[in-house]
Amino acid sequence: MKKLLTIVIVLAMVCSAAFALVACGPQENLEGTAKVVAEASKMSLEDLKAASKKEMEESKDTFKVVGLTSVLAKTLEAFQKEYEWVTTENSTCKNDYKDYQLLQALETAENKYFADFALVQDVRSIAAVDGELLHNYVPSDYKALGLTDADIKPLKGIYFNKVFWTNSNFETVTGKTLYNIWQLAGTDADADHLDKVSFQTAATEQINMSFLLSCEAPENQERIEAAYKKYYNKDWSSDTYTSAGQQWVTEFIANISRFHSSDGTAMKETQLKDDWTNGYVYYGAFAKMKDAVGKYYTVAGQETDPILKDLVETSGDNVGKINAMKTVKWDREIEGFNGFMYAMCSQVVNNAKHPYTACLYARYLVTLQAYAGAIYNNKLPSADGTTGTPVNQYGYYSPASNAITYAQNDWTRDVHIQRELVESYDYLKGVKITQVNRILGLIAQNKA
């Protein structure tokens, strides 16, 4: 059996890890977990439930779910209520893995039991549908669930996105607005150039690497070139770069003035308290808006600042304070793209003790019932401004259904997909390590 391929590259202070999984052969040659998952993919829901029930009742081990989002734990709680043979006593969830930590931990699955189900954020790590360490389950009724053929290779669990945003004071401080991606590239000589960019390093944040790589994907060049023409008033051409996306990535990385360590902290605090007068453009997880929703601060000068004074709460439990969410400005229509839409994908872990239950959990995760139970939030106003009715949490979107009660100021899933670059598994799985190394080298050269 071929091992997990872990490539560690040290460039100055940069370290990155990536791995690839090798595809299995024809189904008749499958064995172990791969064979069970292939069989489960043919089962009806009733048959899969029966197999899971039998498996859990006969097992002396704990059903284990791993990943890096709180959605997993909440979904497991709902899953336990839906299927009584999965209980709080015989199932558990560890959802605090970072990308690289999960990838490294999965190596264990080559030889022994590590976990049953993994929600994997970085699809570059899934080099084939049926691999040696991870196995892809496809519900037999995936079309009835609302999934398309593009949603099952690998099986999408939930959509997330990262977007560009600024704070409420940005235009006052800079005298500019963010309207084109090429403002974040180029030089100071360019009109409306923005030279303060905060980004989480793609050397360790794997999804940010996927974003930068996706900017160089052939299918995204037309929109990047169109943004270039609108900004520079000429067609893109170059003797230096192979594509407009490659040029944008190169110049964007050079333009990063700070590598923030946490998207959540940046959204809920830094952009309000530390950068109110600095005019930063941020790139980070829109899901972290939930961290800003519940954070209130007192900021120096808020009584007299023309923008801050209108944001101060005048009633309720936080009188005299400012809600961080009200200072986040993200919903501009940016020429080129607003950010990156990607999916965390459901995978059954090799040497799983409960592969049928892992498949059942993967199927449950894409149901609207599971989505509403794990992600809806009754603290956010709905799109029409009403409160008390549970609505979607910012930055979480179902791959199977758009019939969601959306929160106020959010876009629908389809609008996000339209305005953002969208992750392509087919493209990312074929990315060469030389392309990754080039980007890592650019990051190493940046002294932010």
XYZ file of C-alpha atoms in Angstrom:
448
model
C 0.000 0.000 0.000
C 1.318 3.406 -0.912
C 1.716 5.733 2.017
C 0.304 9.176 2.456
C 2.588 11.484 0.514
C 3.615 14.301 2.826
C 5.742 16.931 1.213
C 7.299 19.391 3.599
C 8.897 22.397 1.974
C 10.950 24.887 3.949
C 11.339 28.248 2.280
C 12.720 30.859 4.688
C 10.138 30.725 7.484
C 7.544 28.875 5.388
C 6.412 25.282 5.936
C 3.692 23.486 4.035
C 2.361 19.937 3.858
C 0.352 18.267 1.142
C -0.645 14.720 0.447
C -2.154 12.657 -2.317
C -4.272 9.531 -2.182
C -4.022 6.756 -4.749
C -7.143 5.473 -6.498
C -8.330 1.951 -6.046
C -8.848 -0.413 -8.920
C -12.065 -1.953 -10.227
C -14.774 -2.557 -7.665
C -14.333 -6.336 -7.729
C -10.800 -5.808 -6.408
C -11.866 -3.642 -3.497
C -11.462 -4.815 0.058
C -11.870 -3.540 3.607
C -13.356 -0.080 4.068
C -13.282 0.675 0.349
C -15.473 -2.342 -0.377
C -17.977 -1.479 2.367
C -18.283 2.116 1.141
C -18.836 0.940 -2.430
C -21.597 -1.388 -1.208
C -23.144 1.339 0.952
C -23.273 3.634 -2.082
C -25.699 1.182 -3.710
C -27.943 0.785 -0.671
C -31.335 2.340 -0.132
C -31.704 4.492 2.949
C -33.581 1.747 4.757
C -30.886 -0.822 4.040
C -28.158 1.594 5.096
C -29.973 2.307 8.345
C -30.265 -1.415 9.040
C -26.563 -1.953 8.350
C -25.622 0.949 10.600
C -27.870 -0.272 13.413
C -26.399 -3.770 13.268
C -22.879 -2.377 13.139
C -23.314 -0.117 16.164
C -25.124 -2.722 18.261
C -22.327 -5.243 17.663
C -19.481 -2.780 18.175
C -17.533 -2.228 21.363
C -15.862 0.864 19.920
C -16.904 4.504 19.729
C -18.163 6.008 16.482
C -15.726 8.875 15.790
C -16.271 11.998 13.699
C -13.350 14.368 13.011
C -12.867 17.713 11.273
C -12.515 21.404 12.012
C -15.986 22.930 12.229
C -18.495 23.094 15.067
C -21.153 21.989 12.586
C -19.925 18.414 12.994
C -20.690 18.261 16.703
C -24.103 19.875 16.291
C -24.937 17.537 13.430
C -23.864 14.546 15.510
C -26.261 15.636 18.253
C -29.119 15.787 15.745
C -27.960 12.499 14.209
C -28.188 10.837 17.621
C -31.795 11.977 17.948
C -32.650 10.754 14.456
C -31.004 7.331 14.834
C -31.380 6.001 18.372
C -28.643 3.380 18.027
C -26.082 6.219 17.887
C -25.900 7.724 21.367
C -23.857 10.149 23.411
C -22.219 7.132 25.013
C -21.087 5.382 21.828
C -20.205 8.341 19.582
C -17.901 11.328 19.791
C -16.701 14.283 17.734
C -13.341 16.039 17.598
C -13.762 19.198 15.553
C -10.752 21.324 16.454
C -8.293 20.016 13.879
C -6.386 22.464 11.732
C -5.936 21.409 8.119
C -2.383 20.206 8.474
C -3.100 18.484 11.807
C -5.926 16.453 10.300
C -3.863 15.493 7.266
C -1.034 14.307 9.456
C -3.374 12.437 11.815
C -4.978 10.591 8.907
C -1.716 8.756 8.296
C -2.711 6.585 11.257
C -5.607 5.220 9.199
C -3.247 3.343 6.913
C -2.627 0.657 9.510
C -5.184 1.028 12.304
C -8.430 2.619 13.412
C -8.251 6.402 13.687
C -11.803 7.611 13.055
C -14.897 6.722 11.037
C -15.873 9.968 9.336
C -13.774 13.002 8.363
C -14.939 16.329 6.965
C -11.985 17.475 4.871
C -11.594 21.142 3.996
C -8.694 20.939 1.560
C -9.826 18.989 -1.510
C -6.275 18.973 -2.855
C -5.667 16.292 -0.250
C -8.284 14.062 -1.871
C -6.484 12.991 -5.036
C -9.031 10.327 -6.007
C -12.631 9.437 -5.158
C -11.815 6.058 -3.635
C -8.409 6.358 -2.032
C -6.367 4.363 0.379
C -6.823 6.560 3.447
C -10.124 8.218 2.597
C -13.092 6.692 0.790
C -15.875 8.544 -0.975
C -19.468 7.543 -0.257
C -22.198 8.588 -2.712
C -25.816 8.296 -1.520
C -27.798 6.150 -3.944
C -30.534 8.809 -3.827
C -28.213 11.811 -4.168
C -30.313 13.390 -6.914
C -33.446 13.153 -4.791
C -31.485 14.854 -2.012
C -30.819 17.777 -4.354
C -27.194 17.023 -5.191
C -25.778 17.133 -8.709
C -23.066 15.007 -10.294
C -20.603 17.815 -9.496
C -21.452 17.527 -5.786
C -20.469 13.891 -5.298
C -16.856 13.694 -6.513
C -15.947 14.043 -3.686
C -19.177 14.256 -1.698
C -19.751 17.824 -0.559
C -20.747 18.174 3.067
C -21.247 21.914 3.381
C -20.243 25.064 1.519
C -18.151 27.781 3.133
C -16.573 30.915 1.700
C -13.902 33.511 2.264
C -14.458 37.111 1.197
C -12.790 40.494 1.040
C -14.070 42.990 3.583
C -13.208 46.331 5.171
C -14.539 48.242 8.160
C -17.167 50.983 8.140
C -14.511 53.672 8.319
C -12.510 52.447 5.328
C -13.711 54.935 2.732
C -13.370 57.863 5.144
C -9.781 56.904 5.987
C -8.573 56.039 2.482
C -10.789 58.229 0.348
C -11.256 55.111 -1.803
C -13.602 52.190 -2.165
C -12.833 48.573 -3.009
C -14.371 47.883 -6.408
C -11.825 45.859 -8.432
C -9.435 43.033 -7.515
C -6.588 44.747 -9.380
C -6.567 47.500 -6.756
C -5.006 44.842 -4.523
C -2.236 44.137 -7.027
C -0.122 46.491 -9.138
C 1.741 49.407 -7.566
C 1.152 52.760 -5.895
C 1.201 54.330 -9.352
C -2.141 52.659 -10.174
C -5.393 54.505 -9.626
C -7.047 53.755 -6.286
C -4.313 51.274 -5.368
C -4.832 49.732 -1.920
C -1.608 48.812 -0.159
C -2.836 47.613 3.230
C -3.998 44.021 2.880
C -4.448 41.531 5.737
C -4.340 37.835 4.763
C -3.850 34.534 6.581
C -0.721 32.909 5.147
C -1.330 30.200 2.577
C 1.798 28.428 3.841
C -0.247 26.963 6.705
C -3.871 27.870 5.816
C -4.447 25.274 3.109
C -7.748 26.724 1.889
C -6.007 30.031 1.208
C -3.511 28.148 -0.925
C -6.433 26.615 -2.825
C -7.823 30.115 -3.346
C -4.558 31.420 -4.791
C -4.185 28.338 -6.980
C -7.776 28.756 -8.178
C -6.978 32.284 -9.312
C -4.659 30.627 -11.834
C -7.229 28.068 -13.048
C -7.975 28.344 -16.794
C -11.726 28.604 -16.184
C -11.242 31.768 -14.092
C -9.070 33.737 -16.502
C -11.889 35.362 -18.453
C -13.313 37.140 -15.417
C -9.858 38.145 -14.136
C -8.935 39.523 -17.560
C -12.263 41.382 -17.739
C -11.529 43.009 -14.374
C -8.054 43.933 -15.631
C -9.497 45.637 -18.714
C -11.994 47.635 -16.640
C -9.268 48.733 -14.252
C -6.438 49.471 -16.695
C -8.610 50.228 -19.743
C -6.672 47.780 -21.923
C -6.604 44.072 -22.701
C -4.367 41.899 -20.567
C -1.149 40.633 -22.144
C 2.229 39.681 -20.724
C 5.601 38.274 -21.695
C 6.272 37.487 -18.017
C 3.190 35.654 -16.804
C 1.357 32.670 -18.239
C -2.044 34.072 -17.255
C -3.729 37.135 -15.804
C -4.436 35.081 -12.698
C -0.774 34.279 -12.203
C 0.078 37.963 -12.472
C -2.657 38.897 -10.000
C -1.519 36.261 -7.486
C 2.105 37.387 -7.743
C 1.305 41.060 -7.260
C -1.346 40.404 -4.618
C 1.068 38.435 -2.439
C 3.659 41.197 -2.761
C 0.978 43.676 -1.690
C 0.067 41.847 1.552
C 1.142 44.044 4.436
C 0.115 41.729 7.260
C -0.450 38.015 7.723
C -3.134 37.796 10.413
C -3.236 34.592 12.452
C -7.005 34.269 12.868
C -9.879 35.237 10.572
C -12.212 35.275 13.572
C -10.098 37.670 15.601
C -9.599 39.886 12.559
C -13.322 40.160 11.920
C -14.555 40.553 15.473
C -11.854 42.789 16.873
C -8.841 43.886 14.831
C -10.791 45.608 12.075
C -12.695 47.582 14.700
C -10.248 48.406 17.460
C -6.788 48.276 15.902
C -7.454 49.229 12.286
C -10.263 51.744 12.540
C -7.957 54.505 11.342
C -5.679 52.410 9.112
C -7.854 51.459 6.149
C -7.108 47.741 5.839
C -8.627 45.339 3.309
C -9.135 41.890 4.841
C -9.548 38.483 3.284
C -11.090 35.898 5.590
C -13.826 33.412 6.393
C -17.314 34.889 6.140
C -18.440 32.255 8.656
C -16.456 34.187 11.258
C -19.137 36.858 11.056
C -20.750 34.812 13.819
C -17.827 35.857 16.040
C -18.565 39.496 15.278
C -22.301 39.134 15.915
C -21.905 38.693 19.658
C -18.939 41.008 20.281
C -19.395 44.512 21.657
C -16.629 47.035 22.312
C -16.010 50.517 23.595
C -13.707 52.371 21.228
C -11.804 55.567 21.974
C -13.486 58.571 20.391
C -16.756 56.790 19.684
C -18.799 59.705 21.052
C -17.443 62.153 18.480
C -16.377 60.010 15.512
C -18.920 60.691 12.713
C -19.296 56.982 11.931
C -18.741 55.385 15.319
C -21.277 57.530 17.130
C -24.067 56.193 14.912
C -23.061 52.606 15.682
C -23.231 52.904 19.473
C -26.057 50.861 21.012
C -28.688 53.054 22.670
C -30.768 50.293 24.275
C -30.538 46.724 25.519
C -27.756 45.029 27.450
C -24.928 46.732 25.550
C -25.815 50.388 25.797
C -22.799 52.552 25.034
C -20.983 49.817 23.132
C -20.484 49.021 19.437
C -21.408 45.703 17.853
C -18.445 44.488 15.813
C -20.738 43.048 13.133
C -22.003 46.529 12.251
C -18.483 47.615 11.354
C -17.834 44.793 8.853
C -18.406 45.886 5.242
C -18.245 42.945 2.871
C -21.116 43.019 0.365
C -19.689 45.208 -2.372
C -19.813 43.848 -5.916
C -16.101 43.659 -6.707
C -15.036 43.436 -10.343
C -13.278 40.104 -10.697
C -14.563 38.318 -7.612
C -15.635 38.905 -4.019
C -13.887 35.861 -2.616
C -13.762 32.068 -2.792
C -16.550 29.512 -2.401
C -15.429 26.051 -1.337
C -16.809 22.892 0.200
C -15.811 20.716 3.098
C -16.153 17.167 1.840
C -17.433 14.052 3.573
C -15.058 11.097 3.609
C -15.080 7.687 5.262
C -11.750 7.058 6.958
C -9.768 3.932 6.154
C -9.925 1.136 8.771
C -13.184 2.612 10.079
C -14.859 0.521 12.752
C -18.272 1.817 11.695
C -18.155 2.491 7.932
C -21.909 2.055 7.380
C -22.665 4.550 10.136
C -20.112 6.938 8.648
C -21.935 6.703 5.318
C -25.279 7.291 7.032
C -23.834 10.330 8.801
C -22.464 11.665 5.485
C -25.902 11.327 3.918
C -27.604 12.959 6.898
C -25.218 15.905 6.747
C -26.567 17.044 3.358
C -30.247 16.939 4.344
C -32.038 20.214 4.928
C -33.134 18.815 8.296
C -29.520 18.442 9.409
C -28.580 21.846 7.999
C -31.378 23.629 9.827
C -30.707 21.800 13.066
C -26.971 22.444 13.115
C -26.630 25.837 11.449
C -29.797 27.898 11.888
C -29.427 30.733 14.401
C -32.341 32.455 16.122
C -30.208 35.447 17.166
C -29.904 36.791 13.625
C -32.688 38.695 11.839
C -34.156 37.049 8.767
C -33.889 38.601 5.327
C -37.079 40.588 5.862
C -35.806 41.949 9.175
C -37.922 39.832 11.509
C -36.372 38.271 14.586
C -37.113 35.092 16.469
C -37.340 32.901 13.372
C -34.207 30.760 13.003
C -32.156 31.636 9.914
C -28.899 30.471 8.381
C -25.609 31.318 10.044
C -23.416 33.592 7.965
C -20.935 31.728 5.773
C -22.590 28.276 5.898
C -24.480 26.987 2.856
C -26.090 23.690 1.939
C -24.788 21.988 -1.218
C -28.092 20.151 -1.577
C -30.680 22.888 -1.092
C -31.101 26.613 -1.574
C -34.486 26.510 0.194
C -32.940 28.187 3.215
C -34.240 31.005 5.397
C -31.400 33.459 4.888
C -30.125 35.911 7.445
C -30.485 39.624 6.812
C -27.582 41.081 4.788
C -26.518 37.664 3.521
C -26.623 36.569 -0.094
C -28.134 33.280 -1.174
C -25.804 30.395 -1.908
C -26.276 30.864 -5.647
C -25.414 34.571 -5.496
C -22.252 33.768 -3.558
C -21.347 31.187 -6.189
C -21.955 33.726 -8.949
C -19.855 36.496 -7.377
C -16.997 34.425 -6.003
C -14.473 32.041 -7.478
C -15.687 28.490 -6.948
C -13.460 25.612 -5.947
C -12.910 23.025 -8.685
C -11.858 19.594 -7.507
C -10.951 18.530 -11.031
C -8.541 21.445 -11.340
C -7.046 21.401 -7.856
C -6.361 17.657 -7.794
C -4.087 18.107 -10.800
C -2.069 21.044 -9.483
C 1.659 20.398 -9.675
C 3.905 20.820 -6.656
C 5.990 23.305 -8.664
C 2.964 25.613 -8.796
C 2.541 25.349 -5.024
C 6.264 25.941 -4.498
C 6.132 29.082 -6.600
C 3.418 30.563 -4.385
C 5.247 29.517 -1.218
C 8.353 31.231 -2.557
C 6.418 34.459 -3.124
C 5.090 34.296 0.440
C 8.611 33.733 1.772
C 9.795 36.848 -0.068
C 7.100 38.961 1.556
C 8.494 40.503 4.759
C 5.131 41.553 6.222
